[in-house]
Amino acid sequence: MGDNAILHTIDKLALLFLGNGLQFPSVEGAKLIHHNKRSAPTVDDQPERPLSPAVQALKDAIEAKSQLYMYFTEMFTELPSGLPYEDSEVPIRGYNHMLQLLNHIVTTAPPPGMAIPLPPMALLFTYPASTASVILNSGHAAFSDPEVNRLLKGILNEWTAFLKSSDSQVYLKNGSEYGWLTSQSIADLEQVANLPRDTAASFSEIFDCDPEDRYYGFESWDDFFTRRFRPHMRPVAAPDDDAVIVNACESVPHTVGKKAKLRDTFFIKGQPYSVLDILGHRPVADKFADSTVYQAFLSLHSYHRWHAPVSGKVHSAYVVYGTYFSLPRFQGVDQVGIDLRKRPPGFGHAMRYLSEMATRAVIIIEADHPGLGMVAFIAVGMVEISSCDITVKEGQHVQKGDELGSFHFGGSSYCLLFQDGVQLTDLPPEGDFSSPNLPVLGKIAVVSPISPGVKA
């Protein structure tokens, strides 16, 4: 696959994916804007291209099972009609066209957009997944179906294999006109990583890489995506003070939830946190009834490794497998009263819901500080960012700032759960998707010296 055969999306669509309510050009469309429109092959130019084994498996299941055939047919026919298209848009005409687009994605890297890049599968599925009302719900039903999610995982595994292979280096050529290491793309990455904003370090000064190498020393696109900071770039805040809690991921603050119930209706419009569902129905969830929840968002441009927010012993470390492209019903594009000229809220506005539904990694730490008790870290793999790689083991002692694991392949979210009775100060205010990142390992909270301690 050459440089030109790339799914390329623009920053406007990326912002719309996050659900900011701007005018949306189409509900049915997925933009395929190529780097070189004159020579780049499009999906429509190759209708007979064989499907990959995993994409073929999804097609076989859709056509062999009446229920899935109904869902994947109606999720397109249930979309509202009569909306305008732009010249660069390719309407998704049905599930066969959707499968052809998926077939293309699994042998390309995510596009390096100009503002907030957009995971390509999320772009593909946002609109059909948004047929989620009480009356018309084929998209919601399909993307909540266990077999569909198992088959989607197979497709994601194929994409993983490509992004971890040397074949994906084509998107990392030093000095290329298109890709993640063009002068403009590097400038975008530098802008995001230079925190505070008045700093001006270069990409090679910020990240562990070799700017003289053809691919900056990265062996694959995934190796680039999980790049590490140089040691001096992100010092651990107050490393000898266990009362200071640090940011586990380079991220934008999203929500602070108080008194999260053990079980709640996370799927309604307010998206209240449901601790039992977040923690995958493990017995340890009982310890976090009425907890405080801090949630933040990671963009595709950001650093994607996780670090221990506190020092202590790892009590639990496990992955909860969930859905990949499920949206709550209340976000359906077919709801009565929806303004069809605007993009309905997307996956970014379902972040609380995804904390209970998406594939996620859970790491619970028994904190050294007596006023903290247990602290739960949850890495939420939003949409295709479902590869949650844990690198610590139960029983291991970690120091604040030690690496816990990493995301792969896109933007995502994380949560911290603090037990009832823990009194925190200095938690950051809630932000929005245009807010700057808070640096990983920087202070995000302090345990109050007058804290009554964790409730039993």
Tab-separated table of C-alpha atoms in Angstrom:
chain	number	residue	atom	x	y	z
A	1	MET	CA	0.000	0.000	0.000
A	2	GLY	CA	1.547	3.309	-1.086
A	3	ASP	CA	1.643	6.651	0.657
A	4	ASN	CA	-1.409	7.878	-1.224
A	5	ALA	CA	-3.774	5.059	-0.285
A	6	ILE	CA	-4.659	6.643	3.034
A	7	LEU	CA	-7.931	7.443	4.737
A	8	HIS	CA	-7.506	11.130	5.460
A	9	THR	CA	-10.024	13.183	7.486
A	10	ILE	CA	-10.009	16.890	8.255
A	11	ASP	CA	-10.057	18.663	11.578
A	12	LYS	CA	-13.675	19.785	11.222
A	13	LEU	CA	-14.855	16.190	11.232
A	14	ALA	CA	-12.576	15.373	14.142
A	15	LEU	CA	-14.167	18.073	16.265
A	16	LEU	CA	-17.630	16.953	15.206
A	17	PHE	CA	-16.840	13.382	16.228
A	18	LEU	CA	-16.224	14.674	19.731
A	19	GLY	CA	-19.722	16.121	19.755
A	20	ASN	CA	-19.234	19.875	19.917
A	21	GLY	CA	-22.511	20.646	18.170
A	22	LEU	CA	-21.091	22.412	15.099
A	23	GLN	CA	-22.843	22.194	11.755
A	24	PHE	CA	-22.426	18.717	10.315
A	25	PRO	CA	-22.216	18.137	6.565
A	26	SER	CA	-23.926	14.735	6.540
A	27	VAL	CA	-25.309	12.019	8.776
A	28	GLU	CA	-24.765	9.221	6.273
A	29	GLY	CA	-21.390	10.233	4.910
A	30	ALA	CA	-17.858	9.249	5.757
A	31	LYS	CA	-15.275	11.490	4.160
A	32	LEU	CA	-12.509	9.856	2.176
A	33	ILE	CA	-10.168	12.682	1.286
A	34	HIS	CA	-6.964	11.386	-0.242
A	35	HIS	CA	-3.549	12.974	-0.136
A	36	ASN	CA	-3.343	12.813	-3.908
A	37	LYS	CA	-6.845	12.618	-5.351
A	38	ARG	CA	-5.604	12.104	-8.900
A	39	SER	CA	-3.677	8.891	-8.262
A	40	ALA	CA	-4.940	7.472	-4.965
A	41	PRO	CA	-7.161	4.431	-5.385
A	42	THR	CA	-10.486	4.699	-3.627
A	43	VAL	CA	-12.606	1.941	-2.209
A	44	ASP	CA	-15.160	2.434	-4.973
A	45	ASP	CA	-12.440	1.883	-7.587
A	46	GLN	CA	-11.803	-1.621	-6.196
A	47	PRO	CA	-15.236	-3.192	-5.614
A	48	GLU	CA	-13.913	-6.733	-6.167
A	49	ARG	CA	-10.982	-6.444	-3.772
A	50	PRO	CA	-11.065	-9.543	-1.511
A	51	LEU	CA	-12.042	-8.910	2.083
A	52	SER	CA	-9.578	-9.700	4.840
A	53	PRO	CA	-10.385	-12.874	6.827
A	54	ALA	CA	-11.805	-10.960	9.802
A	55	VAL	CA	-13.896	-8.592	7.661
A	56	GLN	CA	-15.141	-11.590	5.668
A	57	ALA	CA	-16.120	-13.292	8.952
A	58	LEU	CA	-18.302	-10.297	9.860
A	59	LYS	CA	-19.896	-10.351	6.399
A	60	ASP	CA	-20.583	-14.089	6.712
A	61	ALA	CA	-22.251	-13.611	10.090
A	62	ILE	CA	-24.409	-10.733	8.847
A	63	GLU	CA	-25.631	-12.793	5.899
A	64	ALA	CA	-26.069	-16.063	7.806
A	65	LYS	CA	-28.049	-14.716	10.773
A	66	SER	CA	-31.393	-13.094	10.148
A	67	GLN	CA	-31.204	-10.822	13.174
A	68	LEU	CA	-27.807	-9.411	12.225
A	69	TYR	CA	-28.889	-9.022	8.588
A	70	MET	CA	-31.873	-6.987	9.796
A	71	TYR	CA	-29.718	-4.797	12.073
A	72	PHE	CA	-27.028	-4.069	9.488
A	73	THR	CA	-29.578	-3.327	6.780
A	74	GLU	CA	-31.848	-1.103	8.856
A	75	MET	CA	-29.075	0.876	10.560
A	76	PHE	CA	-28.608	2.594	7.184
A	77	THR	CA	-32.259	2.795	6.091
A	78	GLU	CA	-33.205	4.254	9.502
A	79	LEU	CA	-30.865	7.219	9.053
A	80	PRO	CA	-32.669	10.463	8.220
A	81	SER	CA	-32.604	11.396	4.538
A	82	GLY	CA	-32.540	14.659	2.648
A	83	LEU	CA	-29.341	16.034	4.108
A	84	PRO	CA	-26.785	17.848	1.909
A	85	TYR	CA	-23.546	16.249	0.784
A	86	GLU	CA	-20.256	17.862	-0.097
A	87	ASP	CA	-18.262	16.958	-3.204
A	88	SER	CA	-15.625	15.142	-1.143
A	89	GLU	CA	-18.112	12.923	0.682
A	90	VAL	CA	-18.717	9.254	0.001
A	91	PRO	CA	-22.117	8.182	1.362
A	92	ILE	CA	-22.092	4.766	3.003
A	93	ARG	CA	-24.659	2.930	0.934
A	94	GLY	CA	-25.137	-0.151	3.094
A	95	TYR	CA	-23.321	-2.827	5.023
A	96	ASN	CA	-21.377	-4.135	1.992
A	97	HIS	CA	-19.947	-0.679	1.366
A	98	MET	CA	-19.189	-0.387	5.093
A	99	LEU	CA	-17.272	-3.681	4.942
A	100	GLN	CA	-15.239	-2.471	1.951
A	101	LEU	CA	-14.280	0.649	3.903
A	102	LEU	CA	-13.286	-1.465	6.902
A	103	ASN	CA	-11.236	-3.638	4.577
A	104	HIS	CA	-9.283	-0.550	3.530
A	105	ILE	CA	-8.781	0.742	7.071
A	106	VAL	CA	-7.106	-2.429	8.370
A	107	THR	CA	-4.106	-1.852	6.083
A	108	THR	CA	-3.670	1.885	6.715
A	109	ALA	CA	-2.619	4.034	9.674
A	110	PRO	CA	-4.946	6.556	11.329
A	111	PRO	CA	-4.755	9.889	9.497
A	112	PRO	CA	-2.691	12.699	11.020
A	113	GLY	CA	-5.350	15.482	10.872
A	114	MET	CA	-4.663	19.168	11.483
A	115	ALA	CA	-6.448	19.655	14.809
A	116	ILE	CA	-7.829	16.647	16.674
A	117	PRO	CA	-7.378	13.551	14.484
A	118	LEU	CA	-10.269	11.176	14.207
A	119	PRO	CA	-10.076	7.388	14.502
A	120	PRO	CA	-11.266	6.144	11.096
A	121	MET	CA	-13.484	3.293	12.338
A	122	ALA	CA	-15.244	5.666	14.727
A	123	LEU	CA	-15.963	7.964	11.794
A	124	LEU	CA	-17.309	5.021	9.836
A	125	PHE	CA	-19.612	3.772	12.621
A	126	THR	CA	-20.780	6.962	14.365
A	127	TYR	CA	-23.823	7.502	12.134
A	128	PRO	CA	-25.207	3.971	11.875
A	129	ALA	CA	-24.496	3.466	15.594
A	130	SER	CA	-26.593	6.566	16.254
A	131	THR	CA	-29.830	4.864	15.145
A	132	ALA	CA	-30.629	4.286	18.786
A	133	SER	CA	-34.083	5.607	19.647
A	134	VAL	CA	-36.759	3.530	21.328
A	135	ILE	CA	-38.569	2.980	18.032
A	136	LEU	CA	-35.654	2.685	15.593
A	137	ASN	CA	-32.668	1.076	17.248
A	138	SER	CA	-30.873	-1.180	14.793
A	139	GLY	CA	-27.503	0.545	15.224
A	140	HIS	CA	-27.679	0.410	19.003
A	141	ALA	CA	-28.768	-3.234	18.916
A	142	ALA	CA	-26.042	-4.271	16.453
A	143	PHE	CA	-23.146	-2.612	18.245
A	144	SER	CA	-24.312	-3.935	21.615
A	145	ASP	CA	-24.554	-7.510	20.311
A	146	PRO	CA	-21.903	-9.854	21.850
A	147	GLU	CA	-21.252	-11.722	18.604
A	148	VAL	CA	-20.837	-8.510	16.624
A	149	ASN	CA	-18.346	-7.239	19.198
A	150	ARG	CA	-16.428	-10.527	19.051
A	151	LEU	CA	-16.181	-10.185	15.268
A	152	LEU	CA	-15.203	-6.518	15.512
A	153	LYS	CA	-12.435	-7.554	17.902
A	154	GLY	CA	-11.144	-9.867	15.182
A	155	ILE	CA	-11.013	-6.934	12.753
A	156	LEU	CA	-9.233	-4.806	15.347
A	157	ASN	CA	-6.710	-7.616	15.851
A	158	GLU	CA	-5.952	-7.534	12.109
A	159	TRP	CA	-5.448	-3.788	12.259
A	160	THR	CA	-3.226	-4.244	15.312
A	161	ALA	CA	-1.019	-6.673	13.399
A	162	PHE	CA	-0.584	-4.159	10.572
A	163	LEU	CA	0.136	-1.195	12.859
A	164	LYS	CA	2.743	-3.222	14.754
A	165	SER	CA	4.451	-4.372	11.551
A	166	SER	CA	7.205	-2.695	9.573
A	167	ASP	CA	4.689	-2.250	6.721
A	168	SER	CA	3.178	0.620	8.717
A	169	GLN	CA	6.480	2.566	8.634
A	170	VAL	CA	5.388	4.060	5.314
A	171	TYR	CA	3.344	6.565	7.373
A	172	LEU	CA	6.463	7.602	9.319
A	173	LYS	CA	8.924	8.580	6.613
A	174	ASN	CA	11.217	11.372	7.708
A	175	GLY	CA	10.578	14.350	5.415
A	176	SER	CA	7.621	12.789	3.611
A	177	GLU	CA	4.908	15.038	2.157
A	178	TYR	CA	2.185	13.078	3.959
A	179	GLY	CA	2.135	11.173	7.216
A	180	TRP	CA	2.850	11.622	10.900
A	181	LEU	CA	6.374	13.016	10.529
A	182	THR	CA	5.850	15.821	8.041
A	183	SER	CA	6.964	19.258	9.217
A	184	GLN	CA	3.323	20.220	9.871
A	185	SER	CA	2.495	17.005	11.744
A	186	ILE	CA	5.602	17.353	13.890
A	187	ALA	CA	4.659	20.967	14.636
A	188	ASP	CA	1.203	19.770	15.763
A	189	LEU	CA	2.754	17.173	18.058
A	190	GLU	CA	5.183	19.726	19.481
A	191	GLN	CA	2.377	22.176	20.153
A	192	VAL	CA	0.410	19.577	22.107
A	193	ALA	CA	3.404	18.263	24.045
A	194	ASN	CA	4.964	21.597	25.020
A	195	LEU	CA	3.475	22.111	28.471
A	196	PRO	CA	3.286	24.720	29.829
A	197	ARG	CA	2.402	26.468	26.592
A	198	ASP	CA	5.256	28.968	26.709
A	199	THR	CA	7.868	26.238	26.130
A	200	ALA	CA	9.268	25.466	22.678
A	201	ALA	CA	11.122	22.147	22.741
A	202	SER	CA	11.476	20.222	19.490
A	203	PHE	CA	9.941	16.800	18.862
A	204	SER	CA	13.318	15.095	19.262
A	205	GLU	CA	13.960	16.987	22.496
A	206	ILE	CA	10.574	15.956	23.884
A	207	PHE	CA	10.406	12.313	22.798
A	208	ASP	CA	12.861	9.423	22.746
A	209	CYS	CA	13.616	9.134	19.020
A	210	ASP	CA	16.345	9.436	16.377
A	211	PRO	CA	15.661	12.360	14.015
A	212	GLU	CA	18.516	11.256	11.738
A	213	ASP	CA	16.876	7.907	11.019
A	214	ARG	CA	14.549	7.436	8.039
A	215	TYR	CA	11.674	6.623	10.418
A	216	TYR	CA	12.920	8.580	13.453
A	217	GLY	CA	13.967	5.263	14.964
A	218	PHE	CA	10.401	3.914	15.196
A	219	GLU	CA	10.002	0.289	14.106
A	220	SER	CA	6.271	0.600	13.360
A	221	TRP	CA	3.377	3.036	13.592
A	222	ASP	CA	2.458	1.551	16.975
A	223	ASP	CA	6.022	2.076	18.188
A	224	PHE	CA	5.632	5.743	17.217
A	225	PHE	CA	2.207	5.981	18.818
A	226	THR	CA	3.438	4.612	22.163
A	227	ARG	CA	6.590	6.774	22.069
A	228	ARG	CA	8.120	7.736	25.404
A	229	PHE	CA	9.003	11.145	26.774
A	230	ARG	CA	12.642	11.835	27.405
A	231	PRO	CA	13.191	11.419	31.175
A	232	HIS	CA	13.505	15.128	32.049
A	233	MET	CA	10.338	16.199	30.202
A	234	ARG	CA	7.736	14.989	32.724
A	235	PRO	CA	9.092	15.002	36.296
A	236	VAL	CA	6.961	13.377	38.997
A	237	ALA	CA	5.270	15.992	41.174
A	238	ALA	CA	6.353	15.788	44.841
A	239	PRO	CA	7.894	12.315	44.475
A	240	ASP	CA	8.479	11.965	48.245
A	241	ASP	CA	5.034	13.209	49.333
A	242	ASP	CA	2.412	10.447	49.231
A	243	ALA	CA	-0.349	12.997	49.827
A	244	VAL	CA	0.127	14.397	46.308
A	245	ILE	CA	-1.726	12.490	43.571
A	246	VAL	CA	-0.375	12.789	40.033
A	247	ASN	CA	-1.994	12.707	36.626
A	248	ALA	CA	-1.916	9.105	35.379
A	249	CYS	CA	-2.181	10.124	31.704
A	250	GLU	CA	-1.445	13.211	29.605
A	251	SER	CA	-5.038	14.379	29.323
A	252	VAL	CA	-7.770	17.032	29.420
A	253	PRO	CA	-9.992	17.059	32.546
A	254	HIS	CA	-13.528	16.006	31.694
A	255	THR	CA	-15.668	15.252	34.757
A	256	VAL	CA	-15.570	15.030	38.531
A	257	GLY	CA	-18.372	12.821	39.858
A	258	LYS	CA	-19.315	12.785	43.528
A	259	LYS	CA	-20.906	9.953	45.495
A	260	ALA	CA	-20.994	7.508	42.586
A	261	LYS	CA	-23.419	4.738	43.445
A	262	LEU	CA	-22.456	1.087	43.429
A	263	ARG	CA	-25.129	0.536	40.741
A	264	ASP	CA	-26.815	3.219	38.706
A	265	THR	CA	-28.546	3.784	35.370
A	266	PHE	CA	-25.438	4.862	33.437
A	267	PHE	CA	-27.317	4.622	30.121
A	268	ILE	CA	-29.742	7.521	30.772
A	269	LYS	CA	-29.133	11.086	29.626
A	270	GLY	CA	-27.240	12.235	32.731
A	271	GLN	CA	-24.885	9.216	32.492
A	272	PRO	CA	-24.431	8.721	36.257
A	273	TYR	CA	-21.416	6.582	37.059
A	274	SER	CA	-22.155	2.971	38.027
A	275	VAL	CA	-19.190	1.628	39.999
A	276	LEU	CA	-20.128	-2.055	39.758
A	277	ASP	CA	-20.296	-1.828	35.972
A	278	ILE	CA	-17.092	0.231	35.661
A	279	LEU	CA	-15.128	-2.355	37.646
A	280	GLY	CA	-16.562	-5.326	35.768
A	281	HIS	CA	-18.713	-6.751	38.585
A	282	ARG	CA	-15.719	-7.754	40.691
A	283	PRO	CA	-16.254	-8.091	44.488
A	284	VAL	CA	-13.763	-5.263	45.087
A	285	ALA	CA	-16.346	-2.862	43.626
A	286	ASP	CA	-18.108	-2.847	47.002
A	287	LYS	CA	-15.142	-0.908	48.395
A	288	PHE	CA	-15.889	1.954	45.992
A	289	ALA	CA	-19.574	2.596	46.741
A	290	ASP	CA	-20.224	6.364	46.959
A	291	SER	CA	-16.786	7.061	45.485
A	292	THR	CA	-15.402	10.203	43.863
A	293	VAL	CA	-14.706	9.739	40.132
A	294	TYR	CA	-12.233	11.846	38.177
A	295	GLN	CA	-12.349	11.353	34.389
A	296	ALA	CA	-10.122	12.817	31.671
A	297	PHE	CA	-9.757	12.577	27.880
A	298	LEU	CA	-6.676	11.684	25.794
A	299	SER	CA	-6.435	12.902	22.213
A	300	LEU	CA	-4.767	11.067	19.344
A	301	HIS	CA	-1.913	13.589	19.404
A	302	SER	CA	-1.123	12.921	23.054
A	303	TYR	CA	1.182	10.586	24.966
A	304	HIS	CA	-0.575	7.254	25.590
A	305	ARG	CA	1.238	5.472	28.396
A	306	TRP	CA	-0.307	5.180	31.865
A	307	HIS	CA	1.465	5.862	35.140
A	308	ALA	CA	0.725	5.168	38.798
A	309	PRO	CA	-1.129	8.132	40.346
A	310	VAL	CA	-0.056	7.037	43.849
A	311	SER	CA	2.502	4.744	45.457
A	312	GLY	CA	1.300	1.398	46.770
A	313	LYS	CA	0.736	-2.292	46.108
A	314	VAL	CA	-1.208	-3.480	43.080
A	315	HIS	CA	-4.314	-5.167	44.495
A	316	SER	CA	-5.963	-6.027	41.151
A	317	ALA	CA	-5.030	-5.751	37.475
A	318	TYR	CA	-7.390	-7.030	34.767
A	319	VAL	CA	-9.089	-6.188	31.474
A	320	VAL	CA	-12.884	-5.972	31.168
A	321	TYR	CA	-13.920	-6.789	27.593
A	322	GLY	CA	-16.899	-4.775	26.403
A	323	THR	CA	-18.379	-3.077	23.366
A	324	TYR	CA	-16.425	-1.107	20.773
A	325	PHE	CA	-18.890	1.219	19.029
A	326	SER	CA	-21.991	1.291	21.224
A	327	LEU	CA	-23.722	4.645	21.764
A	328	PRO	CA	-26.491	5.293	24.318
A	329	ARG	CA	-30.062	5.474	23.063
A	330	PHE	CA	-30.574	9.084	24.087
A	331	GLN	CA	-27.976	10.164	21.495
A	332	GLY	CA	-29.910	8.671	18.577
A	333	VAL	CA	-30.078	10.749	15.384
A	334	ASP	CA	-33.627	9.474	14.909
A	335	GLN	CA	-34.969	10.998	18.133
A	336	VAL	CA	-37.966	13.314	17.851
A	337	GLY	CA	-36.855	16.953	17.784
A	338	ILE	CA	-33.256	16.351	16.667
A	339	ASP	CA	-31.897	19.196	14.498
A	340	LEU	CA	-30.614	17.223	11.531
A	341	ARG	CA	-28.491	20.132	10.331
A	342	LYS	CA	-26.211	19.567	13.316
A	343	ARG	CA	-23.982	16.672	14.247
A	344	PRO	CA	-25.604	14.776	17.122
A	345	PRO	CA	-23.418	14.098	20.172
A	346	GLY	CA	-20.874	11.423	19.305
A	347	PHE	CA	-18.601	9.099	21.254
A	348	GLY	CA	-16.890	12.027	22.992
A	349	HIS	CA	-20.145	12.995	24.683
A	350	ALA	CA	-20.732	9.390	25.756
A	351	MET	CA	-17.546	9.177	27.805
A	352	ARG	CA	-19.300	8.340	31.080
A	353	TYR	CA	-21.405	5.685	29.340
A	354	LEU	CA	-18.309	4.191	27.745
A	355	SER	CA	-16.685	3.865	31.182
A	356	GLU	CA	-19.183	1.092	31.865
A	357	MET	CA	-19.553	-0.321	28.341
A	358	ALA	CA	-16.240	-0.131	26.482
A	359	THR	CA	-13.281	-2.470	26.779
A	360	ARG	CA	-11.172	-1.189	29.673
A	361	ALA	CA	-8.222	-1.994	31.907
A	362	VAL	CA	-8.649	-1.825	35.675
A	363	ILE	CA	-5.696	-1.438	38.060
A	364	ILE	CA	-6.476	-1.038	41.763
A	365	ILE	CA	-3.703	0.149	44.072
A	366	GLU	CA	-3.601	-0.175	47.861
A	367	ALA	CA	-2.084	3.225	48.535
A	368	ASP	CA	0.848	3.745	50.886
A	369	HIS	CA	-0.827	6.894	52.214
A	370	PRO	CA	-3.213	5.814	54.999
A	371	GLY	CA	-5.788	8.448	54.083
A	372	LEU	CA	-6.262	7.103	50.555
A	373	GLY	CA	-7.128	3.444	51.084
A	374	MET	CA	-7.596	1.927	47.621
A	375	VAL	CA	-7.369	3.954	44.421
A	376	ALA	CA	-8.785	2.497	41.186
A	377	PHE	CA	-7.296	3.458	37.807
A	378	ILE	CA	-9.459	2.620	34.777
A	379	ALA	CA	-8.107	2.983	31.234
A	380	VAL	CA	-11.171	3.241	28.955
A	381	GLY	CA	-10.528	2.122	25.368
A	382	MET	CA	-12.926	4.337	23.439
A	383	VAL	CA	-14.052	2.954	20.042
A	384	GLU	CA	-11.197	1.255	18.150
A	385	ILE	CA	-8.727	2.203	20.890
A	386	SER	CA	-9.513	-1.095	22.570
A	387	SER	CA	-6.008	-2.457	23.086
A	388	CYS	CA	-5.437	-1.873	26.795
A	389	ASP	CA	-1.982	-3.256	27.611
A	390	ILE	CA	-1.301	-3.749	31.345
A	391	THR	CA	2.382	-4.065	32.276
A	392	VAL	CA	2.158	-4.502	36.080
A	393	LYS	CA	1.141	-7.561	38.088
A	394	GLU	CA	-0.989	-8.102	41.173
A	395	GLY	CA	1.069	-7.921	44.341
A	396	GLN	CA	3.719	-5.667	42.755
A	397	HIS	CA	4.643	-2.463	44.607
A	398	VAL	CA	4.683	0.638	42.409
A	399	GLN	CA	6.089	4.066	43.079
A	400	LYS	CA	4.116	7.113	42.094
A	401	GLY	CA	4.907	7.737	38.429
A	402	ASP	CA	5.856	4.151	37.546
A	403	GLU	CA	4.481	2.936	34.226
A	404	LEU	CA	1.306	0.814	34.455
A	405	GLY	CA	0.584	0.136	30.772
A	406	SER	CA	-0.531	1.856	27.587
A	407	PHE	CA	-3.255	2.454	25.027
A	408	HIS	CA	-2.804	1.692	21.341
A	409	PHE	CA	-4.180	3.221	18.158
A	410	GLY	CA	-6.022	6.405	19.163
A	411	GLY	CA	-7.515	8.806	21.686
A	412	SER	CA	-9.183	7.465	24.786
A	413	SER	CA	-10.171	8.225	28.375
A	414	TYR	CA	-9.231	7.329	31.921
A	415	CYS	CA	-10.854	7.429	35.349
A	416	LEU	CA	-9.629	7.474	38.934
A	417	LEU	CA	-11.943	6.229	41.681
A	418	PHE	CA	-11.368	7.351	45.270
A	419	GLN	CA	-13.160	5.631	48.133
A	420	ASP	CA	-15.855	7.318	50.177
A	421	GLY	CA	-14.347	9.324	53.022
A	422	VAL	CA	-11.242	10.442	51.147
A	423	GLN	CA	-11.077	14.242	51.205
A	424	LEU	CA	-9.358	15.673	48.136
A	425	THR	CA	-8.322	19.231	47.378
A	426	ASP	CA	-7.054	20.874	44.189
A	427	LEU	CA	-8.879	18.562	41.759
A	428	PRO	CA	-8.810	20.313	38.362
A	429	PRO	CA	-11.992	21.943	37.064
A	430	GLU	CA	-13.927	20.210	34.325
A	431	GLY	CA	-12.673	21.099	30.855
A	432	ASP	CA	-13.799	20.704	27.262
A	433	PHE	CA	-12.181	19.252	24.181
A	434	SER	CA	-10.482	22.534	23.322
A	435	SER	CA	-8.773	22.774	26.728
A	436	PRO	CA	-5.024	22.102	26.939
A	437	ASN	CA	-3.695	18.869	28.334
A	438	LEU	CA	-2.543	18.580	31.914
A	439	PRO	CA	0.905	16.972	31.876
A	440	VAL	CA	1.246	13.358	32.904
A	441	LEU	CA	2.875	13.033	36.347
A	442	GLY	CA	1.837	16.576	37.270
A	443	LYS	CA	-0.183	17.166	40.437
A	444	ILE	CA	-3.945	16.763	40.061
A	445	ALA	CA	-5.037	16.459	43.711
A	446	VAL	CA	-3.911	16.386	47.328
A	447	VAL	CA	-5.286	14.313	50.194
A	448	SER	CA	-6.511	16.737	52.816
A	449	PRO	CA	-4.561	16.583	56.090
A	450	ILE	CA	-7.884	16.742	57.937
A	451	SER	CA	-9.375	13.848	55.941
A	452	PRO	CA	-11.374	11.519	58.196
A	453	GLY	CA	-10.020	8.616	56.172
A	454	VAL	CA	-11.601	5.862	54.144
A	455	LYS	CA	-14.964	4.555	55.277
A	456	ALA	CA	-15.069	0.799	55.857
